[in-house]
XYZ file of C-alpha atoms in Angstrom:
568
model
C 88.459 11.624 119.732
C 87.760 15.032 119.788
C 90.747 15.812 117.388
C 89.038 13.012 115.146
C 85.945 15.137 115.448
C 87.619 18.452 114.776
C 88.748 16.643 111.756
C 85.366 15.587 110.479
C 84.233 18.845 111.344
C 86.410 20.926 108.916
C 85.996 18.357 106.219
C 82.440 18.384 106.662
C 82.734 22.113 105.761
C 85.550 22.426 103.273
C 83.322 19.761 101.846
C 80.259 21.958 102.071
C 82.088 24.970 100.599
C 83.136 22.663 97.866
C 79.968 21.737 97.047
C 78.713 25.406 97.186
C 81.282 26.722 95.019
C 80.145 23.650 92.462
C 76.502 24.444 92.994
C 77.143 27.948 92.303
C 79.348 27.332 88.938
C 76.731 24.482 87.810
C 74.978 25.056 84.249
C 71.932 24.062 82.382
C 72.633 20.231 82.541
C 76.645 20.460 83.074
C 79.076 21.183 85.906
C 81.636 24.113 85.158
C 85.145 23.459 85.539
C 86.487 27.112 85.258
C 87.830 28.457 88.384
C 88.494 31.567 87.383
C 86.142 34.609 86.249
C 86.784 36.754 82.658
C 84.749 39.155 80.878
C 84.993 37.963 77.267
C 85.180 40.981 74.531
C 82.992 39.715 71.932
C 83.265 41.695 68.294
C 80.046 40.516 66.744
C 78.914 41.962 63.592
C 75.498 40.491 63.990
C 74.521 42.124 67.211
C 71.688 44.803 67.682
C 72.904 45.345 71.306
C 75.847 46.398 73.448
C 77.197 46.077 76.539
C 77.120 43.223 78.955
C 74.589 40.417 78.143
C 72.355 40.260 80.714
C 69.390 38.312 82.505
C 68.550 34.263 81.398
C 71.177 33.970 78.838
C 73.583 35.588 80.488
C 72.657 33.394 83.543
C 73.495 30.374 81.664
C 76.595 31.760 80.324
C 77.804 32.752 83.698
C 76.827 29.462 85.289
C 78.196 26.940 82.113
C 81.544 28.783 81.737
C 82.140 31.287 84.664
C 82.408 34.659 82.205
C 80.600 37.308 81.133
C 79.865 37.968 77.401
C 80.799 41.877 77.046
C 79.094 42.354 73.349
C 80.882 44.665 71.039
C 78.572 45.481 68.093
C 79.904 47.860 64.965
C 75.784 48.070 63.886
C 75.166 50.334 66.882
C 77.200 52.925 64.755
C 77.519 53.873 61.237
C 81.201 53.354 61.709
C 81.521 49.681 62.138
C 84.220 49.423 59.286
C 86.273 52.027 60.688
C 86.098 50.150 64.483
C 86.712 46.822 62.789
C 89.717 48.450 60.881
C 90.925 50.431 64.489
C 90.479 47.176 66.409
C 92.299 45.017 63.780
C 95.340 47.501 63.382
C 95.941 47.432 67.042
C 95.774 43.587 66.938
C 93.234 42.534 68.995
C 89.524 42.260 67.362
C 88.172 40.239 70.169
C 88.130 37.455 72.702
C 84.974 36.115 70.475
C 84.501 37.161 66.828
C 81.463 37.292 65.117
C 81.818 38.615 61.464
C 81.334 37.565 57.768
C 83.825 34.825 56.325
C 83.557 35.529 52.396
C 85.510 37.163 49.738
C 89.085 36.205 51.132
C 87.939 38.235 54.715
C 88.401 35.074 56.868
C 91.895 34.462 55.129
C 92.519 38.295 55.771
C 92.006 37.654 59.367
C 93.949 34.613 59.369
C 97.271 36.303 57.785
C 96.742 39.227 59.642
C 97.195 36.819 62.949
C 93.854 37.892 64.442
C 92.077 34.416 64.481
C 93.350 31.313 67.061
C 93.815 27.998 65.575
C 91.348 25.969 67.207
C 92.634 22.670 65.595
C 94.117 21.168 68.244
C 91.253 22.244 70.874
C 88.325 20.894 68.309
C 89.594 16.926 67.996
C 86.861 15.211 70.459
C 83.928 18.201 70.528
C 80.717 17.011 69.619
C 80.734 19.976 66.850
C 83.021 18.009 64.934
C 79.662 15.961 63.260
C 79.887 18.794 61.441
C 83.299 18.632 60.310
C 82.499 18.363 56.307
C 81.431 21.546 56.664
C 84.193 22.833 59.196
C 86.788 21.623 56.999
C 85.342 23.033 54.228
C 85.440 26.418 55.035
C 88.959 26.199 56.380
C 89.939 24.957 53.207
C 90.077 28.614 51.360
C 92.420 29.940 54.262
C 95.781 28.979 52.812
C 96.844 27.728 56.228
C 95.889 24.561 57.655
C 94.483 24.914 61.016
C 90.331 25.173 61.805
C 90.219 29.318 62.686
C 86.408 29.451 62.059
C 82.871 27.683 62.314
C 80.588 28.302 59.225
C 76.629 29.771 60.586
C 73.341 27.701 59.446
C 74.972 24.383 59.060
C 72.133 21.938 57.625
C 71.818 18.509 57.298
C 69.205 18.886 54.718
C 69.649 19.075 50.685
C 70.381 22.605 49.517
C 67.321 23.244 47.598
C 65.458 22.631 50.551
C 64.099 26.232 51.915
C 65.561 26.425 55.400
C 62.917 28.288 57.037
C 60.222 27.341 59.127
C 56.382 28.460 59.016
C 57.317 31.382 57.593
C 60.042 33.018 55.019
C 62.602 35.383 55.942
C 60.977 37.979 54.094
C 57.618 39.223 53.077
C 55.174 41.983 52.986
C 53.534 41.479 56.757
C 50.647 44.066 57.495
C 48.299 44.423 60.357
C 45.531 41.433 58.659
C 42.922 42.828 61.480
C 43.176 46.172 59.976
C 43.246 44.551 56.256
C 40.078 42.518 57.017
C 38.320 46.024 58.636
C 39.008 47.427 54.989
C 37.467 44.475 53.523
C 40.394 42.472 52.034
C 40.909 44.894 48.973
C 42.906 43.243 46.073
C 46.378 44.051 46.240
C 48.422 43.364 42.889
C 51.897 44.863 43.539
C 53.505 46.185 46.782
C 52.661 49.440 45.334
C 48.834 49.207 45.383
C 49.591 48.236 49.013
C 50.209 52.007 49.450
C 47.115 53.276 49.404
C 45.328 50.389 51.846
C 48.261 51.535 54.282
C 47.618 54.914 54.178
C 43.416 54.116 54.870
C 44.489 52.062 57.588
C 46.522 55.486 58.795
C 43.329 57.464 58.304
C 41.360 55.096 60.168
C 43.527 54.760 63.475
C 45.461 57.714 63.506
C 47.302 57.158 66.458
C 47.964 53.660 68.489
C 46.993 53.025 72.090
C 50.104 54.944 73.664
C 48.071 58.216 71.790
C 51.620 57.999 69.507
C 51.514 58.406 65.775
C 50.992 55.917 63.495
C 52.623 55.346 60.320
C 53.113 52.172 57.620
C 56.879 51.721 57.719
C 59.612 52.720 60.421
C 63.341 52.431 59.278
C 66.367 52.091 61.009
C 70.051 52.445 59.617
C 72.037 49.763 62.003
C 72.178 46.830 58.877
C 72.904 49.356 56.211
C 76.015 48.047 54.283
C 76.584 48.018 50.542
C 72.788 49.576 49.761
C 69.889 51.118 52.196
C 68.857 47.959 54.032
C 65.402 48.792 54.443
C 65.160 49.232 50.576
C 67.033 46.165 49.725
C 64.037 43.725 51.922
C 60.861 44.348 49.466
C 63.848 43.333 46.488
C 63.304 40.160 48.220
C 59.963 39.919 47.763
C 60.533 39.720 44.172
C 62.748 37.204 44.393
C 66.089 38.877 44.354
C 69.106 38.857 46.965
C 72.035 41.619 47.312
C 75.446 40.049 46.056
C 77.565 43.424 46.629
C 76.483 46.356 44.500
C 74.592 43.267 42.523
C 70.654 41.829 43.105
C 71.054 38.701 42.142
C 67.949 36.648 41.335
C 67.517 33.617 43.398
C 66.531 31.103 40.374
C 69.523 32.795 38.484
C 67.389 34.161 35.739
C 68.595 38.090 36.441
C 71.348 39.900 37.883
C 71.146 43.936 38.487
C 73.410 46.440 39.534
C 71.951 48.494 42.002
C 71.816 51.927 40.746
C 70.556 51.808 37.304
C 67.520 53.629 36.455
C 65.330 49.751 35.628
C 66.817 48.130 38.871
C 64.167 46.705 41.321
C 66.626 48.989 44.024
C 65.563 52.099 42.093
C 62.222 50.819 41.913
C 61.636 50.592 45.951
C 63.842 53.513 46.823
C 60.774 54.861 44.637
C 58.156 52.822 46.431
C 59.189 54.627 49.653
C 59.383 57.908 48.427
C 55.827 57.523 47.463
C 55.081 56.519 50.661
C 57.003 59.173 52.324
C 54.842 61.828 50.155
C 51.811 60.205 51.356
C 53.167 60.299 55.367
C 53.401 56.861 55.477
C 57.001 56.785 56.651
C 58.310 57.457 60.187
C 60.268 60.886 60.177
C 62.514 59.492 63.111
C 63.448 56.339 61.258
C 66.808 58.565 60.313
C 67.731 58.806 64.104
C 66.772 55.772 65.189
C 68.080 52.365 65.770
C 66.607 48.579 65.547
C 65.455 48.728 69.680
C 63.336 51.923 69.037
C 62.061 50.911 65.761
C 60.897 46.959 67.439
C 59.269 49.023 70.499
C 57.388 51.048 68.053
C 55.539 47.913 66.738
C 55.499 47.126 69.782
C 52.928 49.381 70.825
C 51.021 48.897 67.681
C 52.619 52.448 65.909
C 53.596 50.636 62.465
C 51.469 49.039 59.739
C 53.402 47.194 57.746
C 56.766 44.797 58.466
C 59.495 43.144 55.949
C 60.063 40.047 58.074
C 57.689 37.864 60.182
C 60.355 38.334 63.049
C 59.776 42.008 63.600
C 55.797 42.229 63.488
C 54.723 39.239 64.467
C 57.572 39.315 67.817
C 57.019 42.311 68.800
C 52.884 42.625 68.212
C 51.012 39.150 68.121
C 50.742 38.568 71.470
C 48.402 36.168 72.878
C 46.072 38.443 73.992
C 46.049 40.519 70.649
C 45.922 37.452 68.471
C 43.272 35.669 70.616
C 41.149 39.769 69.672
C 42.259 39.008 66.271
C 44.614 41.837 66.212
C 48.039 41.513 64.705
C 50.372 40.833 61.500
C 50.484 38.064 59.221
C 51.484 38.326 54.954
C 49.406 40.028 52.491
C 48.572 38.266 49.331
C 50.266 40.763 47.040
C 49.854 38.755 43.902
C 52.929 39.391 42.128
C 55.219 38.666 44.874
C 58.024 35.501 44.508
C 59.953 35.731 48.033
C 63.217 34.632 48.175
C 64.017 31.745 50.384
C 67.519 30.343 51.302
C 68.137 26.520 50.346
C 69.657 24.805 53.399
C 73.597 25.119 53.918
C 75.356 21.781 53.723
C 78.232 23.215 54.059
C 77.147 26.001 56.469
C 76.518 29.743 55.636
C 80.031 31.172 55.115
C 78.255 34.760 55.424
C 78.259 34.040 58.804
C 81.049 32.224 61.019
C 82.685 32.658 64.541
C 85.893 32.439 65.556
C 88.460 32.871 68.786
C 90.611 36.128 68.436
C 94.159 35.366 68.634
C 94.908 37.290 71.881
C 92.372 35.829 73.754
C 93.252 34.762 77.469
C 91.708 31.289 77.549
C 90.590 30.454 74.118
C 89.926 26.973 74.975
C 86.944 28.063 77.273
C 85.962 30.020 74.055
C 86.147 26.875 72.034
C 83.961 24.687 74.831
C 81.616 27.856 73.868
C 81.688 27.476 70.375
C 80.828 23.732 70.825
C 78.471 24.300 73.130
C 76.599 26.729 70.994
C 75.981 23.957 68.504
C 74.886 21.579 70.895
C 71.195 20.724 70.711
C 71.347 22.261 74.489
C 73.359 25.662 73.043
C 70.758 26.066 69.474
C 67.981 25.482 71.958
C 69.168 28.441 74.659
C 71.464 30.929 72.427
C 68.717 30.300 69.267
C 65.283 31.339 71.645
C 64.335 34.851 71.100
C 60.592 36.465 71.306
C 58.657 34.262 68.525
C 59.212 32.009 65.521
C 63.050 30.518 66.921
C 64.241 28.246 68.769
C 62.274 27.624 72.528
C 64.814 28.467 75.223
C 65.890 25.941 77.861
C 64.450 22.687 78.852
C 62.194 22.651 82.076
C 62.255 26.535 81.756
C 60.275 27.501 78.589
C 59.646 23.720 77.085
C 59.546 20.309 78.433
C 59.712 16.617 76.205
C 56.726 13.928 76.918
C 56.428 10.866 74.958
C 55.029 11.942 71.676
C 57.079 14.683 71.399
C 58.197 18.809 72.671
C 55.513 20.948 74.232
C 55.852 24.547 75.648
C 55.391 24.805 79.013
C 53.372 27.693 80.521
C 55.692 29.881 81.155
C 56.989 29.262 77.672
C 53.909 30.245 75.763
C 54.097 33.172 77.760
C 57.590 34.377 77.105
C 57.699 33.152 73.715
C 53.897 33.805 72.075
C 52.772 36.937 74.214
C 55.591 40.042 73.793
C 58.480 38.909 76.402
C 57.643 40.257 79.303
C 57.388 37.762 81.414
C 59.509 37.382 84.520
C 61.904 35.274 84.617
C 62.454 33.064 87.970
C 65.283 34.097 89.966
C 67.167 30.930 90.037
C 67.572 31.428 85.788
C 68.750 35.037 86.140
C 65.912 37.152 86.537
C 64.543 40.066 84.418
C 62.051 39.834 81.938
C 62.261 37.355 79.171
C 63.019 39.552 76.135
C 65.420 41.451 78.189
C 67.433 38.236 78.170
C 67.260 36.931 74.707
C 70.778 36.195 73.626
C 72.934 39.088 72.293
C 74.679 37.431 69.681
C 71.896 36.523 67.189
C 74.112 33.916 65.453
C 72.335 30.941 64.424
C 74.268 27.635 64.614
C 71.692 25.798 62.646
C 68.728 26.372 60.224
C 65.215 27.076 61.163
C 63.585 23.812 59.447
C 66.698 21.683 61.084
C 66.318 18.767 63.686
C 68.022 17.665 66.982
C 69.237 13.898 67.513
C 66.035 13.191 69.773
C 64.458 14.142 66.012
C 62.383 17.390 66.912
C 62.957 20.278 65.250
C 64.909 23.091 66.605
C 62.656 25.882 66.324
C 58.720 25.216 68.029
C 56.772 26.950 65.566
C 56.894 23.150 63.717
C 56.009 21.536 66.381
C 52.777 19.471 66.340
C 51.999 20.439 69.645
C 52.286 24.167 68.985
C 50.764 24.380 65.701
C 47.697 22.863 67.507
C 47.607 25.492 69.825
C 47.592 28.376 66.909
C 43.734 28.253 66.831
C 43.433 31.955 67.435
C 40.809 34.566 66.070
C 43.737 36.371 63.971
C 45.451 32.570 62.993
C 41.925 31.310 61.607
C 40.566 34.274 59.786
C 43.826 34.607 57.644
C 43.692 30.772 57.102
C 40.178 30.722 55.799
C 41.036 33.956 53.821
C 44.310 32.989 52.142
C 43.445 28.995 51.740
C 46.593 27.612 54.037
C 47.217 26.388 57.157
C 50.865 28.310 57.408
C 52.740 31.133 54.739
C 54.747 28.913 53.434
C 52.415 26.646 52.397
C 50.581 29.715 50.699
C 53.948 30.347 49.173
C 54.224 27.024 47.318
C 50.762 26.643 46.914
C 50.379 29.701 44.623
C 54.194 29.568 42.993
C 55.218 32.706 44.968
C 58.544 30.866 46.932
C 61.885 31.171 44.632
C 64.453 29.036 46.652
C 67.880 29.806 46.027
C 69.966 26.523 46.510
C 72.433 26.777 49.557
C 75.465 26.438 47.214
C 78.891 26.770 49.021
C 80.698 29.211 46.651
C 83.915 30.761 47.591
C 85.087 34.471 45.404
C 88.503 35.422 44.854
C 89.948 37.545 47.537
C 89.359 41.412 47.099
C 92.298 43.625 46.038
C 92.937 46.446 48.061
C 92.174 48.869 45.558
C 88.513 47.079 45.149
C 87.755 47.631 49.191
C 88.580 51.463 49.175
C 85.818 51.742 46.197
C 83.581 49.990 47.917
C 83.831 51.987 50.498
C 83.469 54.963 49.171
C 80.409 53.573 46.667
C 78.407 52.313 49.424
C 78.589 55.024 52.054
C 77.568 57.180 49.119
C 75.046 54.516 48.188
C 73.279 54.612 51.612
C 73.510 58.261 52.044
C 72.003 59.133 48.937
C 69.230 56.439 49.141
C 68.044 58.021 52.635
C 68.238 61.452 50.747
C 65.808 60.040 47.930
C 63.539 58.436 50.105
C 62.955 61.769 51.996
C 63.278 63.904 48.875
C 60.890 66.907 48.969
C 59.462 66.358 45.445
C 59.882 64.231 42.249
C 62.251 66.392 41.060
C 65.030 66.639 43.925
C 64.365 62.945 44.213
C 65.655 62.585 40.288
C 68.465 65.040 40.736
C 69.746 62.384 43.366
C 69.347 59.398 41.639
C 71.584 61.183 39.069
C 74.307 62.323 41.362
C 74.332 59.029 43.315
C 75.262 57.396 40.008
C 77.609 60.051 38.689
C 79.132 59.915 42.425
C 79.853 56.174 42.862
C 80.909 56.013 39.336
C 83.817 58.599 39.957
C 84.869 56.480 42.657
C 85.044 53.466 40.162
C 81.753 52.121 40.511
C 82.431 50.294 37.563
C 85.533 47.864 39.322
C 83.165 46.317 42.284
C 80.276 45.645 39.727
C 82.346 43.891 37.579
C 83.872 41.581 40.164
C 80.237 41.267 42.135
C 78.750 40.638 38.741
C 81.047 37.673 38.237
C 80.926 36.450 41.623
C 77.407 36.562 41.946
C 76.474 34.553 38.240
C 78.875 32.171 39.621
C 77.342 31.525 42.706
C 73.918 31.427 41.572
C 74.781 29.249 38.169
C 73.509 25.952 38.729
């Protein structure tokens, strides 16, 4: 008997251990079935961070797959090529790879053996419901094999606009600070100098007794032009296609550096505004984290997207004052907007590298990132996306989604919110997911039919009854931007046409290069020019520089590539 009861004993705790070791490895909704612990090296050309993801999402990762996402991100540095080129020559991008799949690059990485077939490993994942699209992409690889999952996939039309509430783009200004100045008519972003700079004159410095200034740059997303000049090009309805603006009803294309080119124009626009002290000097040094804190604490006037202002300012106690940013009716603005992807966003796309350690864990990841579980969790970030995880942030009743308490706070008041213990800890925004890749569109819907991202929720936009919400509303005639946008013909949508170019030469990546390092370096130059006259003696040697280098090549192929995209 009492060997019987030894017996029971030691099963009782092996048993115990067992379901310790199960509890410990459990996820969101799903068991984890890896044993064994890895770091994963993930190259991710998207990322504003890097290092170890940490806190909630990192939580979930842990838990779900047993590894640790170690987030390797060429925007930190001006010298992403050159640690994409290093990484690639020694054979090993990545575990995970994050990185643009146009212009023959995915087929590059494919011949160059740097991307895992996932074929095999893909059969019976629920992200095969997107397979069209999958398949699709593959297509242009020469191989057969899946290597690569397209970004945005949709199952919407493509000249449906695939945001939510609000565009991805537009000229967003502190409106309490607009209304204190009475609402003064704005007819092009440039007569939106001068109510910036009152606005400056009026509240010298923020709370925090720092500085306050219109615009605050950052250099991370530069690539073929100055980023931050290339986002008010947008408000007029045009979209970089290489050196090329391409407008998104097809009606213009422009290379970048000619004298009449809406690029010129805005690398103007800020030089004005730099003359007139509107412009952060440490925007030169600085990267996307300083730049966010800084509107953070109220230190910057105006914003190019909805997701930089309104996240890091509109919180709900600054909203409820009627403090915060929203879009100014500058009456000659058409904002691009992106048509849904039926066939995904090729821009974007993630892959397994090819000397990964256990790349079928990495493709459970992949599928589980477009799971409505994974959009909800990896797509959550401080406003306007998608809510976070279920019971946590959001919860589903009968008629439909609703935010919980602590999801209104972590999502619609800054971030700061502690997160419980048992999800990982730390605040909120210090957990947002690293990899800011986005499975699905904004406007898209799960299979229990709500949509993915809260801000359209009925139960949300019922709650957006604040001081700042209902002054702009009665001002501007619209319950949300976007339907100001179509209201007043200011949205140009540019259909989500799958459109594949012919594969770079070699000779055509050296000049580009060369042309858009000068590009960027000159446009910073011009922006901070002294006077009107070092400022033209720029624009001249930019264009006499890039055309040395052959200038002349990459606009010719991004000029064909981008009228044949945008022909429809």
């Amino acid at each position: 008997m009492r060997k019987k009861q030894r017996n029971r004993i030691v099963s009782f705790w092996l048993l115990a251990v067992f379901c310790l070791n199960l509890c410990a490895c459990s996820g969101v909704k799903n068991d984890c079935p890896y044993q064994d612990f890895i770091v994963v090296d993930v190259f991710d050309y998207s990322a504003n961070y890097q290092g170890i993801q940490s806190g909630w999402f990192g939580e979930v990762v842990r838990k779900k797959f047993n590894m640790e996402l170690n987030i390797i991100a060429p925007n930190i540095t001006r010298g992403g090529d050159t640690l994409f080129e290093v990484r690639a020559a020694a054979g090993n991008l990545g575990d995970l790879i994050i990185c643009k799949g146009v212009n023959g690059q995915l087929q590059d990485l494919v011949n160059a053996g740097l991307i895992y077939n996932m074929e095999d490993d893909l059969q019976d994942k629920d992200i095969m419901r997107y397979r069209e699209a999958i398949e699709n992409l593959n297509s242009c690889v020469g191989q057969d094999g899946i290597y690569a999952i397209p970004s945005q996939v949709s199952a919407n039309g493509p000249n449906v606009p695939s945001e939510g509430n609000e565009p991805v783009y537009g000229p967003y200004i502190r409106w309490d600070l607009y209304k204190e100045l009475g609402y003064p008519e704005v007819n092009t972003l440039e007569e939106l100098l001068p109510v910036l700079k009152e606005m400056q004159e009026r509240h010298p410095t923020a709370e925090n007794g720092a500085k306050t200034y219109g615009f605050s740059f950052f250099k991370d997303w530069d690539d073929n032009m100055m980023n931050a000049v290339k986002q008010p090009c947008c408000m007029y309805g045009y979209d970089e296609y290489g050196v090329v603006l391409a407008k998104a009803d097809g009606s213009d294309y422009q290379s970048i550096i000619e004298d009449d080119s809406v690029y010129v124009r805005m690398l103007r626009f800020f030089y004005e505004a730099n003359q007139m002290g509107l412009i952060d000097p440490k925007s030169v040094n600085q990267n996307y984290e300083q730049c966010f804190e800084k509107y953070k604490e109220g230190q910057i006037f105006f914003s190019p997207w909805p997701w930089l202002g309104k996240s890091a300012f509109n919180t709900i106690s600054n909203v409820e004052q009627g403090k915060g940013f929203m879009m100014a009716p500058v009456q000659d603005m058409q904002i691009y907007s992106y048509g849904c992807y039926p066939y995904g966003n090729q821009d974007s796309i993630i892959a397994v590298g090819s000397q990964c350690a256990d790349p079928k864990r990495l493709v459970d990841f992949i599928d589980w990132l477009y799971s409505e579980e994974g959009i909800m969790i990896n797509g959550a970030s401080l406003s306007g996306a998608a809510a976070g995880p279920e019971g946590l942030t959001w919860e589903m009743r009968e008629d439909g989604p609703y935010l919980t308490e602590f999801g209104r706070e972590a999502l619609m008041n800054g971030g700061d919110i502690e997160v419980p213990e048992e999800y990982g800890g730390g605040t909120w925004e210090s957990g947002v997911s690293a990899l800011n890749y986005k499975a699905v569109v904004q406007c898209e819907k799960s299979e229990r039919g709500f949509h993915y991202y809260y801000e359209l929720w009925d139960s949300v936009r019922a709650l957006d009854t604040s001081a700042l919400v209902e002054d702009w509303r009665e001002k501007m005639g619209a319950d949300t931007t976007m339907e100001y946008l179509r209201k007043n013909n200011m949205l140009l949508v540019a259909p989500g046409m799958l459109y594949t170019a012919s594969v770079e030469t070699a000779e055509q990546t050296t000049i580009r290069y060369q042309c858009k390092r000068a590009i960027q370096d000159y446009s910073w130059e011009m922006v901070f020019a002294p006077d009107s006259q070092r400022f033209e003696e720029l624009l001249d040697e930019m264009q006499a520089t890039v055309k040395s280098y052959g200038y002349d090549v990459i606009l010719e192929y991004d000029m064909t590539h981008a009228k044949a995209k945008t022909q429809f």
